[in-house]
PDB file of C-alpha atoms in Angstrom:
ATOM      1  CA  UNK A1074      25.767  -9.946  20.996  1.00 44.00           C
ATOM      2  CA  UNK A1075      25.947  -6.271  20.274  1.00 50.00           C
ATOM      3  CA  UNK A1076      23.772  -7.129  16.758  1.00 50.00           C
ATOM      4  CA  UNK A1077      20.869  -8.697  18.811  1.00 61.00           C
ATOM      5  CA  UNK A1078      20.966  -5.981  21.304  1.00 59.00           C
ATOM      6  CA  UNK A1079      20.490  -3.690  18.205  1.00 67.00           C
ATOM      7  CA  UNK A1080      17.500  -6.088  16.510  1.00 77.00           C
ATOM      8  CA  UNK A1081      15.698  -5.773  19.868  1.00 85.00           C
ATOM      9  CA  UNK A1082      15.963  -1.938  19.830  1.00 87.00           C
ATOM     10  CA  UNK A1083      14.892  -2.147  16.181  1.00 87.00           C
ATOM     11  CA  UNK A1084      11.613  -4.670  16.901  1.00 90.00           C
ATOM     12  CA  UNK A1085      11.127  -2.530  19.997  1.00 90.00           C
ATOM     13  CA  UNK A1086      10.804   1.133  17.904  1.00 89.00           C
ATOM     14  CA  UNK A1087       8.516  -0.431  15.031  1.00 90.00           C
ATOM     15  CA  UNK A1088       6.328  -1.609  17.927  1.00 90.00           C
ATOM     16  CA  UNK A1089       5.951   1.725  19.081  1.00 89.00           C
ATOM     17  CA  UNK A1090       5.686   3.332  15.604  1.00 88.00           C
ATOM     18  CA  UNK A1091       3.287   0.486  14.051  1.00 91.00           C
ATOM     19  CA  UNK A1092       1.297  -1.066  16.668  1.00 92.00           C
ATOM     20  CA  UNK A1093      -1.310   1.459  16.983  1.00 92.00           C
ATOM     21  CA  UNK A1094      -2.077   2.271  13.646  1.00 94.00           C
ATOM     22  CA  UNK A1095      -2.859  -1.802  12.827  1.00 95.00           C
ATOM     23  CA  UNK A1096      -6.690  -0.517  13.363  1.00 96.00           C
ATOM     24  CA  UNK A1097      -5.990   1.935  10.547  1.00 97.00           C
ATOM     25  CA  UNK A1098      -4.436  -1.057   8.231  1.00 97.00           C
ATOM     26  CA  UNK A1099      -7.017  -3.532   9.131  1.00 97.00           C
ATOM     27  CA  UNK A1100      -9.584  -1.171   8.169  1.00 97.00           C
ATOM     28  CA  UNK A1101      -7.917   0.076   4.705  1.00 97.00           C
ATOM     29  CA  UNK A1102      -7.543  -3.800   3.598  1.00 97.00           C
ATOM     30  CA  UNK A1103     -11.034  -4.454   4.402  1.00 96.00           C
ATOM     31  CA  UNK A1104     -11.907  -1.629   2.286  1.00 96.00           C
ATOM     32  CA  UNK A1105      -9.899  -2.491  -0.260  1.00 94.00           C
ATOM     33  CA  UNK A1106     -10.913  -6.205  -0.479  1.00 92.00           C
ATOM     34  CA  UNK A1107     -14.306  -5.534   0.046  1.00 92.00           C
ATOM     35  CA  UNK A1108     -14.326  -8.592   2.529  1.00 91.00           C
ATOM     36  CA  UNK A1109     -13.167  -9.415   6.160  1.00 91.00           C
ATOM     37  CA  UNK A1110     -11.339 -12.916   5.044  1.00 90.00           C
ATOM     38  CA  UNK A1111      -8.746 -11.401   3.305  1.00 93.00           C
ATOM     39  CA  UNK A1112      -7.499  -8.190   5.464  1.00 95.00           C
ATOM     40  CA  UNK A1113      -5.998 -10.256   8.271  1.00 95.00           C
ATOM     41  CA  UNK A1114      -3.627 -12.071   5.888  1.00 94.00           C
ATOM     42  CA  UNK A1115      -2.615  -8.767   3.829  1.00 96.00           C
ATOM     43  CA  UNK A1116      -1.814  -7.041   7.019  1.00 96.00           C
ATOM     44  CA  UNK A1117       0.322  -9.843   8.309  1.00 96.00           C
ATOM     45  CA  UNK A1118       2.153  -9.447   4.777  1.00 96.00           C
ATOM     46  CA  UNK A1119       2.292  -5.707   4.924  1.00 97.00           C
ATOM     47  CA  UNK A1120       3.572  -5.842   8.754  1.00 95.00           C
ATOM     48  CA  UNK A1121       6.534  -8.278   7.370  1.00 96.00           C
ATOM     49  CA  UNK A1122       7.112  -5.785   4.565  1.00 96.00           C
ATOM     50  CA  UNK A1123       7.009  -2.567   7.483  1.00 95.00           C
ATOM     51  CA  UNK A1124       9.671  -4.539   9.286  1.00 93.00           C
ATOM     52  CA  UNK A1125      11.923  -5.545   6.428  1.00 94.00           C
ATOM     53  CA  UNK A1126      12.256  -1.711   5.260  1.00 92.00           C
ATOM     54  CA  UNK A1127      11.728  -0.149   8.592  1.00 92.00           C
ATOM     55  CA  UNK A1128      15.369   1.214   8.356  1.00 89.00           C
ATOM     56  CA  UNK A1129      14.252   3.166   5.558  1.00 87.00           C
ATOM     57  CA  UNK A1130      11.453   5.128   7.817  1.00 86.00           C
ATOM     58  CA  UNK A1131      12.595   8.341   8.701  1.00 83.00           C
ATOM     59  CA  UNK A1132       9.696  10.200  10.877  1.00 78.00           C
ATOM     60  CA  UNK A1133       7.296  10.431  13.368  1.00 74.00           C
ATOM     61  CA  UNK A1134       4.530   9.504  12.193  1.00 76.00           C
ATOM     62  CA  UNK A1135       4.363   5.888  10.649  1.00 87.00           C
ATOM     63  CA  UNK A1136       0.802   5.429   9.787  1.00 92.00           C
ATOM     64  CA  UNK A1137       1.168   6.982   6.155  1.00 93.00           C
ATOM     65  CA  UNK A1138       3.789   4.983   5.604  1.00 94.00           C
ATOM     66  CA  UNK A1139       2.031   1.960   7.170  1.00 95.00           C
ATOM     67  CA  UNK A1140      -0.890   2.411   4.972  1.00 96.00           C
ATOM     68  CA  UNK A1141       0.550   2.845   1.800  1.00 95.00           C
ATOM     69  CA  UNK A1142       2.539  -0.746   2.247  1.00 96.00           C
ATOM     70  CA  UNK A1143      -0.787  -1.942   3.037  1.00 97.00           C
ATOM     71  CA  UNK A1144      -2.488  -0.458   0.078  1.00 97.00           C
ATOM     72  CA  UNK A1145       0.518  -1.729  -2.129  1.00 97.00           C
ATOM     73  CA  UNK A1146      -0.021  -5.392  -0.564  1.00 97.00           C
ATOM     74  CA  UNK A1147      -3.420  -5.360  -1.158  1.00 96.00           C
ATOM     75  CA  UNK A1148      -3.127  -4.685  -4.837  1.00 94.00           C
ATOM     76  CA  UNK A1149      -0.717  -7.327  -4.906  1.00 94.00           C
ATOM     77  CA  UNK A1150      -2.743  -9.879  -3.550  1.00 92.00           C
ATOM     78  CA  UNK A1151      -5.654  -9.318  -5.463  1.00 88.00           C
ATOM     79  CA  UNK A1152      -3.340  -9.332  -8.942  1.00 89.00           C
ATOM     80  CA  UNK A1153      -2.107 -12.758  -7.840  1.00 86.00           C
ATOM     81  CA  UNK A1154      -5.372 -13.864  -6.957  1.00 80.00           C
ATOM     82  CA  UNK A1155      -7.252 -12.912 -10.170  1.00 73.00           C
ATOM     83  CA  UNK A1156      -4.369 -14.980 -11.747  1.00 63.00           C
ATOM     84  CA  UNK A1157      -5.362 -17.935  -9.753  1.00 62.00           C
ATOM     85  CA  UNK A1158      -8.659 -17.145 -10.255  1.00 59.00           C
ATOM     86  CA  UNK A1159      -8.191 -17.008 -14.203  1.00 58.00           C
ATOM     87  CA  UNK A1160      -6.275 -20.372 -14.356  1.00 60.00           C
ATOM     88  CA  UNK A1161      -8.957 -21.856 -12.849  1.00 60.00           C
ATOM     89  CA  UNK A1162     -11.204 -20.661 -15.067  1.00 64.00           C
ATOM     90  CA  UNK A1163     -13.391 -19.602 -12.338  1.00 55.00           C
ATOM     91  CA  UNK A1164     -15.761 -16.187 -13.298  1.00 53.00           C
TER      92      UNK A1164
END
């Protein structure tokens, strides 16, 4: 019971630290992608990513740190997508 006490205070503090700067990371993957499909879905991923290594955040602060995970996501995606886009054999 203790654990999900603790997971609660956890989700609670990268609410506080992350919510406001999803402006910021919507607005850096639509720069990045140079399209408004695409941002939505790469700062879903990043948000997951935020959450998984949010023990690892130490400051106050999180929209560097926010931004770079989104910046990293976004290169991801569009590496895997030229990949599909190669197999295809699409230009």
């Amino acid at each position: 019971m203790k654990e999900a006490a603790g997971g609660a205070g956890r989700l609670a503090r990268f609410e506080q630290a992350m919510l406001p700067r999803l402006d910021a990371a919507h607005n850096l993957a639509r720069w990045l992608t140079g399209n408004s499909e695409d941002p939505r879905d790469i700062v879903r991923d990043a948000c997951v990513r935020a959450l998984t290594f949010f023990d690892g955040f130490h400051g106050d602060d999180g929209r560097g740190w926010l931004l770079t995970i989104v910046r990293n996501t976004c290169y991801d995606f569009r590496r895997k997508n030229r990949r599909q886009t190669e197999m295809l054999g699409v230009a």
